[in-house]
């Protein structure tokens, strides 16, 4: 190891799970690697070539992870890890405790409830999380948008709005659209009757019709976000990238764990709320946003600056301080 620390990331990604957990772990892994830390991912990536490519492109190894906490701890010892980052809703609640007993430092990434995981350090990057979590017995909390984890490609990006008369709309729902909602939201955009040009990202191709182009998951997502006049998406991990870029955003949700972020973002007016379904109210909200550039830009202005792009540095420093 040449005296260097090794950190493992226990997360999964795939067609049914989505890729949000992996993407934010990749962001933290980039920061750790830049600091000379060796990184290995422990988990499974299934049904998403794009997600697997995120690890391969960065030279981040992926090792199959056993489900049982004690077996995972044994693997961590075999790999000579000093710490493990847990980012999954599917792990047994005893996972963090087993790793701790094995002498490893544990960082648990959560969206609200840590689901019983024991850890030395917890991270909840959701807006307003600093009001919900207090450090004390059971570990220290890194809470709020100042700890949002952004990838290198996003941090290098800057917003490039087109200012055309016809707004460009980008629509996506994670790297896999695990809920299969992209076609329905494409139809909702068309139902507004307002002029626009749209790009919908979907792993499953479908014919949306003019003026929408459907493309597969792409590494160009940060640039596409930066160039959009409006983004329609779910309140998942990508929202922190959009806030950093200051892009006007209209939100829905596709999983219960996204409701906390949805309520906070819409309540603060930093994103427009579409509700959970592409119904008549959502169509009316989209029509207003497409027709009124000032309203769109106000959402982007309110969100700009909430995520400064340095969250991963703060998290890395707190994690490494444990070792």
CSV table of C-alpha atoms in Angstrom, one decimal:
chain,number,residue,atom,x,y,z
A,1,UNK,CA,0.0,0.0,0.0
A,2,UNK,CA,3.0,2.3,0.2
A,3,UNK,CA,1.6,3.7,3.5
A,4,UNK,CA,-1.5,5.0,1.8
A,5,UNK,CA,-5.0,4.5,3.2
A,6,UNK,CA,-7.6,2.4,1.3
A,7,UNK,CA,-11.3,3.2,1.4
A,8,UNK,CA,-14.1,1.0,0.2
A,9,UNK,CA,-17.4,2.2,-1.1
A,10,UNK,CA,-20.3,-0.2,-0.5
A,11,UNK,CA,-23.1,0.7,-3.0
A,12,UNK,CA,-25.1,-0.9,-5.8
A,13,UNK,CA,-26.4,0.5,-9.1
A,14,UNK,CA,-28.6,-1.0,-11.8
A,15,UNK,CA,-31.7,-0.8,-13.9
A,16,UNK,CA,-34.1,-1.2,-10.9
A,17,UNK,CA,-32.0,0.6,-8.3
A,18,UNK,CA,-30.9,3.6,-10.3
A,19,UNK,CA,-27.4,5.1,-10.3
A,20,UNK,CA,-27.7,8.0,-7.8
A,21,UNK,CA,-25.9,6.2,-5.0
A,22,UNK,CA,-23.0,5.3,-7.3
A,23,UNK,CA,-22.7,8.8,-8.8
A,24,UNK,CA,-22.4,10.5,-5.5
A,25,UNK,CA,-19.9,7.9,-4.3
A,26,UNK,CA,-17.9,8.4,-7.5
A,27,UNK,CA,-17.7,12.1,-6.7
A,28,UNK,CA,-16.3,11.4,-3.2
A,29,UNK,CA,-14.0,8.8,-4.7
A,30,UNK,CA,-12.6,11.3,-7.1
A,31,UNK,CA,-11.7,13.6,-4.2
A,32,UNK,CA,-10.1,10.8,-2.2
A,33,UNK,CA,-8.0,9.7,-5.2
A,34,UNK,CA,-6.8,13.2,-5.7
A,35,UNK,CA,-5.5,13.1,-2.1
A,36,UNK,CA,-3.6,9.9,-2.7
A,37,UNK,CA,-6.1,7.5,-1.2
A,38,UNK,CA,-6.7,4.1,-2.8
A,39,UNK,CA,-10.3,3.4,-3.5
A,40,UNK,CA,-12.3,0.2,-4.2
A,41,UNK,CA,-16.0,-0.2,-4.9
A,42,UNK,CA,-17.8,-3.1,-3.2
A,43,UNK,CA,-21.1,-4.0,-4.7
A,44,UNK,CA,-23.0,-4.8,-7.9
A,45,UNK,CA,-23.7,-2.9,-11.1
A,46,UNK,CA,-26.4,-4.6,-13.2
A,47,UNK,CA,-28.3,-3.6,-16.3
A,48,UNK,CA,-26.6,-0.2,-16.6
A,49,UNK,CA,-23.6,-0.1,-18.9
A,50,UNK,CA,-23.4,3.7,-18.3
A,51,UNK,CA,-23.0,3.2,-14.5
A,52,UNK,CA,-20.3,0.5,-15.0
A,53,UNK,CA,-18.5,2.8,-17.4
A,54,UNK,CA,-18.2,5.5,-14.6
A,55,UNK,CA,-16.0,3.1,-12.6
A,56,UNK,CA,-14.0,1.8,-15.6
A,57,UNK,CA,-13.2,5.3,-17.0
A,58,UNK,CA,-11.8,6.3,-13.7
A,59,UNK,CA,-9.9,3.1,-13.0
A,60,UNK,CA,-11.9,2.4,-9.9
A,61,UNK,CA,-12.0,-1.4,-9.2
A,62,UNK,CA,-15.3,-3.1,-8.5
A,63,UNK,CA,-15.4,-6.2,-6.2
A,64,UNK,CA,-18.5,-8.3,-5.6
A,65,UNK,CA,-19.8,-7.7,-2.0
A,66,UNK,CA,-21.3,-10.5,0.1
A,67,UNK,CA,-24.7,-9.6,1.6
A,68,UNK,CA,-23.9,-10.7,5.2
A,69,UNK,CA,-22.4,-8.0,7.4
A,70,UNK,CA,-19.8,-10.3,9.0
A,71,UNK,CA,-18.7,-11.5,5.5
A,72,UNK,CA,-18.5,-7.9,4.2
A,73,UNK,CA,-16.3,-7.1,7.2
A,74,UNK,CA,-14.0,-10.0,6.5
A,75,UNK,CA,-13.7,-8.9,2.9
A,76,UNK,CA,-12.8,-5.4,4.0
A,77,UNK,CA,-10.1,-6.8,6.3
A,78,UNK,CA,-8.8,-8.9,3.4
A,79,UNK,CA,-8.6,-5.9,1.2
A,80,UNK,CA,-6.8,-4.0,4.0
A,81,UNK,CA,-9.4,-1.2,4.0
A,82,UNK,CA,-9.1,1.5,6.7
A,83,UNK,CA,-12.7,2.8,6.1
A,84,UNK,CA,-15.9,1.9,4.3
A,85,UNK,CA,-18.5,4.3,2.9
A,86,UNK,CA,-22.0,2.8,3.0
A,87,UNK,CA,-24.6,4.2,0.5
A,88,UNK,CA,-27.5,1.8,0.1
A,89,UNK,CA,-31.1,1.4,1.3
A,90,UNK,CA,-30.8,-2.4,0.9
A,91,UNK,CA,-28.0,-3.2,3.4
A,92,UNK,CA,-28.8,-5.1,6.6
A,93,UNK,CA,-29.0,-2.6,9.6
A,94,UNK,CA,-26.1,-4.5,11.3
A,95,UNK,CA,-23.6,-3.7,8.5
A,96,UNK,CA,-22.1,-0.6,10.0
A,97,UNK,CA,-21.7,-2.2,13.4
A,98,UNK,CA,-20.0,-5.3,11.9
A,99,UNK,CA,-17.5,-3.1,10.1
A,100,UNK,CA,-16.9,-1.1,13.3
A,101,UNK,CA,-16.2,-4.3,15.3
A,102,UNK,CA,-13.6,-5.2,12.6
A,103,UNK,CA,-11.8,-2.0,13.3
A,104,UNK,CA,-12.9,0.0,10.3
A,105,UNK,CA,-14.1,3.6,10.3
A,106,UNK,CA,-17.6,3.9,8.8
A,107,UNK,CA,-19.2,6.7,6.9
A,108,UNK,CA,-23.0,6.2,6.2
A,109,UNK,CA,-24.6,8.3,3.5
A,110,UNK,CA,-28.3,8.8,4.2
A,111,UNK,CA,-31.3,10.7,2.9
A,112,UNK,CA,-33.0,11.5,6.2
A,113,UNK,CA,-33.2,8.2,8.2
A,114,UNK,CA,-29.9,6.2,8.4
A,115,UNK,CA,-32.0,3.1,8.6
A,116,UNK,CA,-30.4,1.8,11.8
A,117,UNK,CA,-26.8,1.9,10.5
A,118,UNK,CA,-24.2,2.5,13.1
A,119,UNK,CA,-21.4,4.8,11.9
A,120,UNK,CA,-18.6,7.1,13.0
A,121,UNK,CA,-19.7,9.7,10.5
A,122,UNK,CA,-23.1,10.3,8.8
A,123,UNK,CA,-23.7,12.4,5.7
A,124,UNK,CA,-27.1,13.8,4.6
A,125,UNK,CA,-26.5,16.3,1.8
A,126,UNK,CA,-30.2,17.2,1.5
A,127,UNK,CA,-31.1,20.9,1.7
A,128,UNK,CA,-32.3,21.7,5.2
A,129,UNK,CA,-30.8,18.5,6.7
A,130,UNK,CA,-28.8,20.6,9.1
A,131,UNK,CA,-32.1,21.3,10.9
A,132,UNK,CA,-32.9,17.6,11.3
A,133,UNK,CA,-29.7,16.1,12.5
A,134,UNK,CA,-27.6,16.8,15.5
A,135,UNK,CA,-24.2,15.2,16.2
A,136,UNK,CA,-23.8,13.4,19.5
A,137,UNK,CA,-23.9,9.8,20.7
A,138,UNK,CA,-23.8,7.5,17.7
A,139,UNK,CA,-21.7,9.6,15.4
A,140,UNK,CA,-21.1,13.0,13.9
A,141,UNK,CA,-23.5,14.3,11.2
A,142,UNK,CA,-22.4,16.2,8.1
A,143,UNK,CA,-25.7,17.7,7.2
A,144,UNK,CA,-26.9,20.1,4.5
A,145,UNK,CA,-26.1,21.2,1.0
A,146,UNK,CA,-22.6,22.4,1.9
A,147,UNK,CA,-21.7,18.8,1.9
A,148,UNK,CA,-23.2,17.9,-1.5
A,149,UNK,CA,-21.0,15.6,-3.5
A,150,UNK,CA,-20.3,16.8,-7.1
A,151,UNK,CA,-18.3,15.0,-9.8
A,152,UNK,CA,-15.2,16.6,-11.4
A,153,UNK,CA,-17.1,17.0,-14.7
A,154,UNK,CA,-19.9,19.0,-13.0
A,155,UNK,CA,-17.4,21.2,-11.0
A,156,UNK,CA,-15.7,22.1,-14.3
A,157,UNK,CA,-18.9,23.0,-16.0
A,158,UNK,CA,-20.5,26.5,-16.2
A,159,UNK,CA,-24.0,27.4,-17.2
A,160,UNK,CA,-24.4,28.3,-20.9
A,161,UNK,CA,-28.1,29.3,-21.4
A,162,UNK,CA,-29.2,29.8,-25.0
A,163,UNK,CA,-31.7,32.7,-24.5
A,164,UNK,CA,-33.6,31.6,-27.6
A,165,UNK,CA,-37.2,32.5,-28.0
A,166,UNK,CA,-38.0,28.8,-28.0
A,167,UNK,CA,-36.8,27.3,-24.7
A,168,UNK,CA,-34.8,24.1,-24.6
A,169,UNK,CA,-36.0,21.5,-22.1
A,170,UNK,CA,-33.9,18.7,-20.7
A,171,UNK,CA,-35.9,15.8,-19.1
A,172,UNK,CA,-34.3,12.9,-17.3
A,173,UNK,CA,-34.9,10.7,-14.3
A,174,UNK,CA,-31.6,9.3,-13.1
A,175,UNK,CA,-29.2,7.2,-15.1
A,176,UNK,CA,-31.7,4.3,-15.5
A,177,UNK,CA,-35.2,5.9,-15.2
A,178,UNK,CA,-35.9,3.0,-12.8
A,179,UNK,CA,-39.5,4.1,-12.5
A,180,UNK,CA,-40.1,4.2,-16.2
A,181,UNK,CA,-41.6,7.7,-16.2
A,182,UNK,CA,-39.7,9.4,-19.0
A,183,UNK,CA,-42.4,8.7,-21.7
A,184,UNK,CA,-45.2,10.1,-19.5
A,185,UNK,CA,-43.3,13.3,-18.8
A,186,UNK,CA,-42.5,13.7,-22.4
A,187,UNK,CA,-46.2,13.5,-23.2
A,188,UNK,CA,-46.9,16.1,-20.4
A,189,UNK,CA,-44.5,18.5,-22.0
A,190,UNK,CA,-46.2,18.1,-25.4
A,191,UNK,CA,-49.6,18.6,-23.8
A,192,UNK,CA,-48.7,22.1,-22.7
A,193,UNK,CA,-49.2,23.4,-26.2
A,194,UNK,CA,-46.2,25.8,-25.7
A,195,UNK,CA,-43.3,25.9,-28.1
A,196,UNK,CA,-40.1,24.2,-26.9
A,197,UNK,CA,-37.3,22.0,-28.0
A,198,UNK,CA,-36.8,18.9,-25.8
A,199,UNK,CA,-34.1,16.3,-25.1
A,200,UNK,CA,-35.3,13.3,-23.1
A,201,UNK,CA,-32.7,10.9,-21.7
A,202,UNK,CA,-33.9,7.3,-21.4
A,203,UNK,CA,-32.2,4.0,-21.4
A,204,UNK,CA,-35.2,2.5,-23.2
A,205,UNK,CA,-35.7,4.2,-26.5
A,206,UNK,CA,-39.2,5.4,-27.4
A,207,UNK,CA,-40.7,7.6,-30.1
A,208,UNK,CA,-41.6,10.9,-28.4
A,209,UNK,CA,-42.3,12.8,-31.6
A,210,UNK,CA,-41.5,16.4,-32.5
A,211,UNK,CA,-40.1,18.5,-30.9
A,212,UNK,CA,-38.5,15.9,-28.6
A,213,UNK,CA,-35.3,14.0,-29.2
A,214,UNK,CA,-34.7,10.9,-27.1
A,215,UNK,CA,-31.1,9.9,-26.3
A,216,UNK,CA,-29.5,7.2,-24.1
A,217,UNK,CA,-27.7,7.9,-20.9
A,218,UNK,CA,-24.6,10.0,-21.7
A,219,UNK,CA,-21.5,11.4,-20.1
A,220,UNK,CA,-22.4,14.7,-21.5
A,221,UNK,CA,-25.2,15.2,-19.0
A,222,UNK,CA,-23.5,18.1,-17.1
A,223,UNK,CA,-23.1,20.0,-20.3
A,224,UNK,CA,-26.7,19.3,-21.3
A,225,UNK,CA,-27.9,20.5,-17.9
A,226,UNK,CA,-25.7,23.7,-18.2
A,227,UNK,CA,-27.2,24.5,-21.6
A,228,UNK,CA,-30.8,23.9,-20.8
A,229,UNK,CA,-33.4,26.6,-20.2
A,230,UNK,CA,-35.4,24.2,-18.0
A,231,UNK,CA,-34.7,20.8,-16.6
A,232,UNK,CA,-37.6,18.4,-15.6
A,233,UNK,CA,-36.3,15.7,-13.3
A,234,UNK,CA,-36.9,13.9,-10.0
A,235,UNK,CA,-35.6,15.2,-6.6
A,236,UNK,CA,-32.7,12.8,-6.6
A,237,UNK,CA,-28.9,13.2,-6.5
A,238,UNK,CA,-28.8,15.3,-9.7
A,239,UNK,CA,-30.6,18.2,-8.1
A,240,UNK,CA,-27.4,19.2,-6.3
A,241,UNK,CA,-25.6,19.4,-9.7
A,242,UNK,CA,-28.4,21.6,-11.0
A,243,UNK,CA,-28.3,23.9,-8.0
A,244,UNK,CA,-24.6,24.3,-8.4
A,245,UNK,CA,-25.1,25.2,-12.1
A,246,UNK,CA,-28.0,27.5,-11.3
A,247,UNK,CA,-30.3,25.8,-13.9
A,248,UNK,CA,-34.1,26.4,-13.6
A,249,UNK,CA,-35.6,23.1,-12.5
A,250,UNK,CA,-39.1,21.6,-12.3
A,251,UNK,CA,-39.3,18.7,-9.9
A,252,UNK,CA,-41.3,15.5,-9.4
A,253,UNK,CA,-40.4,12.4,-7.3
A,254,UNK,CA,-40.2,8.7,-8.2
A,255,UNK,CA,-39.3,7.3,-4.8
A,256,UNK,CA,-40.4,8.0,-1.2
A,257,UNK,CA,-36.9,8.9,-0.1
A,258,UNK,CA,-37.0,11.9,-2.5
A,259,UNK,CA,-40.0,13.5,-0.8
A,260,UNK,CA,-37.9,15.2,1.9
A,261,UNK,CA,-35.7,16.9,-0.8
A,262,UNK,CA,-38.8,17.7,-2.9
A,263,UNK,CA,-40.6,19.4,-0.1
A,264,UNK,CA,-37.6,21.5,0.9
A,265,UNK,CA,-36.7,22.6,-2.6
A,266,UNK,CA,-40.2,23.5,-3.7
A,267,UNK,CA,-40.9,25.1,-0.3
A,268,UNK,CA,-38.0,27.4,-0.7
A,269,UNK,CA,-38.9,28.3,-4.2
A,270,UNK,CA,-35.6,27.1,-5.6
A,271,UNK,CA,-37.4,24.6,-7.9
A,272,UNK,CA,-40.9,24.5,-9.3
A,273,UNK,CA,-43.1,21.6,-8.0
A,274,UNK,CA,-44.9,19.3,-10.4
A,275,UNK,CA,-46.2,16.8,-7.9
A,276,UNK,CA,-45.8,13.1,-8.2
A,277,UNK,CA,-47.7,12.5,-11.4
A,278,UNK,CA,-47.8,14.1,-14.9
A,279,UNK,CA,-51.4,15.1,-14.4
A,280,UNK,CA,-53.4,18.2,-15.5
A,281,UNK,CA,-51.9,20.3,-12.7
A,282,UNK,CA,-48.4,19.3,-13.7
A,283,UNK,CA,-49.1,20.1,-17.4
A,284,UNK,CA,-50.4,23.6,-16.3
A,285,UNK,CA,-47.2,24.2,-14.2
A,286,UNK,CA,-45.0,23.2,-17.1
A,287,UNK,CA,-46.9,25.5,-19.5
A,288,UNK,CA,-46.4,28.5,-17.2
A,289,UNK,CA,-42.7,27.8,-17.0
A,290,UNK,CA,-42.3,27.4,-20.8
A,291,UNK,CA,-44.2,30.6,-21.4
A,292,UNK,CA,-42.5,32.8,-18.8
A,293,UNK,CA,-38.7,33.1,-19.0
A,294,UNK,CA,-38.7,35.4,-15.9
A,295,UNK,CA,-40.4,32.8,-13.7
A,296,UNK,CA,-38.0,30.1,-14.9
A,297,UNK,CA,-34.9,32.1,-14.3
A,298,UNK,CA,-36.1,33.2,-10.8
A,299,UNK,CA,-36.0,29.5,-9.7
A,300,UNK,CA,-32.5,29.2,-11.1
A,301,UNK,CA,-31.4,32.4,-9.3
A,302,UNK,CA,-32.7,31.3,-6.0
A,303,UNK,CA,-31.0,27.9,-6.3
A,304,UNK,CA,-27.7,29.3,-7.5
A,305,UNK,CA,-25.1,29.5,-4.8
A,306,UNK,CA,-26.7,26.9,-2.5
A,307,UNK,CA,-24.2,24.3,-3.6
A,308,UNK,CA,-20.7,25.7,-3.8
A,309,UNK,CA,-19.0,22.6,-5.2
A,310,UNK,CA,-16.7,22.1,-2.2
A,311,UNK,CA,-18.9,19.6,-0.3
A,312,UNK,CA,-16.8,16.6,-1.3
A,313,UNK,CA,-13.7,18.3,0.1
A,314,UNK,CA,-15.4,18.8,3.5
A,315,UNK,CA,-16.6,15.2,3.6
A,316,UNK,CA,-13.2,13.8,2.6
A,317,UNK,CA,-11.4,15.9,5.3
A,318,UNK,CA,-13.9,14.6,7.9
A,319,UNK,CA,-13.5,11.0,6.8
A,320,UNK,CA,-9.7,11.1,6.7
A,321,UNK,CA,-9.6,12.7,10.1
A,322,UNK,CA,-11.0,9.4,11.4
A,323,UNK,CA,-8.1,7.3,10.1
